[in-house]
Amino acid sequence: MQATAYTYDPETRTGQVLLDDGTPVPFDAPAFDRGGLRLLRPGQRVRIEVEGGAGEDTARRITLITLQTF
């Protein structure tokens, strides 16, 4: 799934992305670390992997965030 980086705190390595429909989804440090990134700037296109949400009883959670490559 693709999204756009919205916020990022380099001290905690957490932030939010915006899905293409404008929905903000937070990510935690483990999801950021799994992607191997060192920095994330607002506006960058990213690829995310999520679990939960969409009809499930759990909230949507990002498990991996990395830069979108073509």
Coordinates of C-alpha atoms in Angstrom, one line a residue:
M1 CA 0.0 0.0 0.0
Q2 CA 1.2 3.5 -0.7
A3 CA 0.9 6.6 1.5
T4 CA 2.5 10.1 2.0
A5 CA 4.6 10.9 5.0
Y6 CA 2.7 13.5 7.1
T7 CA 4.6 13.8 10.4
Y8 CA 7.9 12.3 11.7
D9 CA 9.7 12.8 15.0
P10 CA 13.4 11.8 14.7
E11 CA 13.9 11.4 18.4
T12 CA 11.1 8.8 18.9
R13 CA 11.1 7.6 15.3
T14 CA 7.3 7.8 15.2
G15 CA 4.9 9.7 13.1
Q16 CA 1.9 9.5 10.8
V17 CA 1.2 8.9 7.1
L18 CA -1.7 10.0 5.1
L19 CA -3.5 7.3 2.9
D20 CA -4.5 8.4 -0.5
D21 CA -8.1 9.1 0.8
G22 CA -6.6 11.5 3.4
T23 CA -6.9 9.1 6.4
P24 CA -4.0 9.6 8.9
V25 CA -2.5 6.4 10.2
P26 CA 0.2 6.5 12.9
F27 CA 3.4 4.4 12.9
D28 CA 5.6 3.4 15.7
A29 CA 9.4 3.0 16.1
P30 CA 9.5 -0.7 15.3
A31 CA 7.6 -0.2 12.0
F32 CA 10.1 2.6 11.1
D33 CA 13.1 0.5 12.1
R34 CA 12.0 -2.5 10.0
G35 CA 12.1 -0.4 6.9
G36 CA 15.7 0.5 7.4
L37 CA 15.2 4.2 7.0
R38 CA 17.3 6.9 8.8
L39 CA 15.1 9.9 8.1
L40 CA 11.6 10.7 6.8
R41 CA 10.5 14.0 5.4
P42 CA 6.8 15.1 5.2
G43 CA 5.6 14.8 1.7
Q44 CA 7.7 11.8 0.7
R45 CA 5.8 8.9 -0.9
V46 CA 6.2 5.7 1.2
R47 CA 5.2 2.1 1.0
I48 CA 3.5 0.7 4.0
E49 CA 2.4 -2.7 5.2
V50 CA -0.6 -2.8 7.6
E51 CA -2.5 -5.2 9.7
G52 CA -6.0 -4.9 11.2
G53 CA -8.7 -2.4 10.2
A54 CA -11.1 -2.8 7.2
G55 CA -13.8 -4.8 8.9
E56 CA -11.7 -6.4 11.6
D57 CA -12.1 -5.8 15.3
T58 CA -8.6 -4.3 15.6
A59 CA -7.5 -0.8 14.6
R60 CA -5.3 -0.5 11.5
R61 CA -1.6 -0.7 12.4
I62 CA 1.5 -0.1 10.2
T63 CA 4.0 -2.9 10.6
L64 CA 6.6 -1.6 8.0
I65 CA 7.3 1.8 6.4
T66 CA 9.9 2.3 3.6
L67 CA 10.4 4.6 0.7
Q68 CA 8.3 4.0 -2.4
T69 CA 10.5 3.0 -5.3
F70 CA 9.5 2.7 -8.9

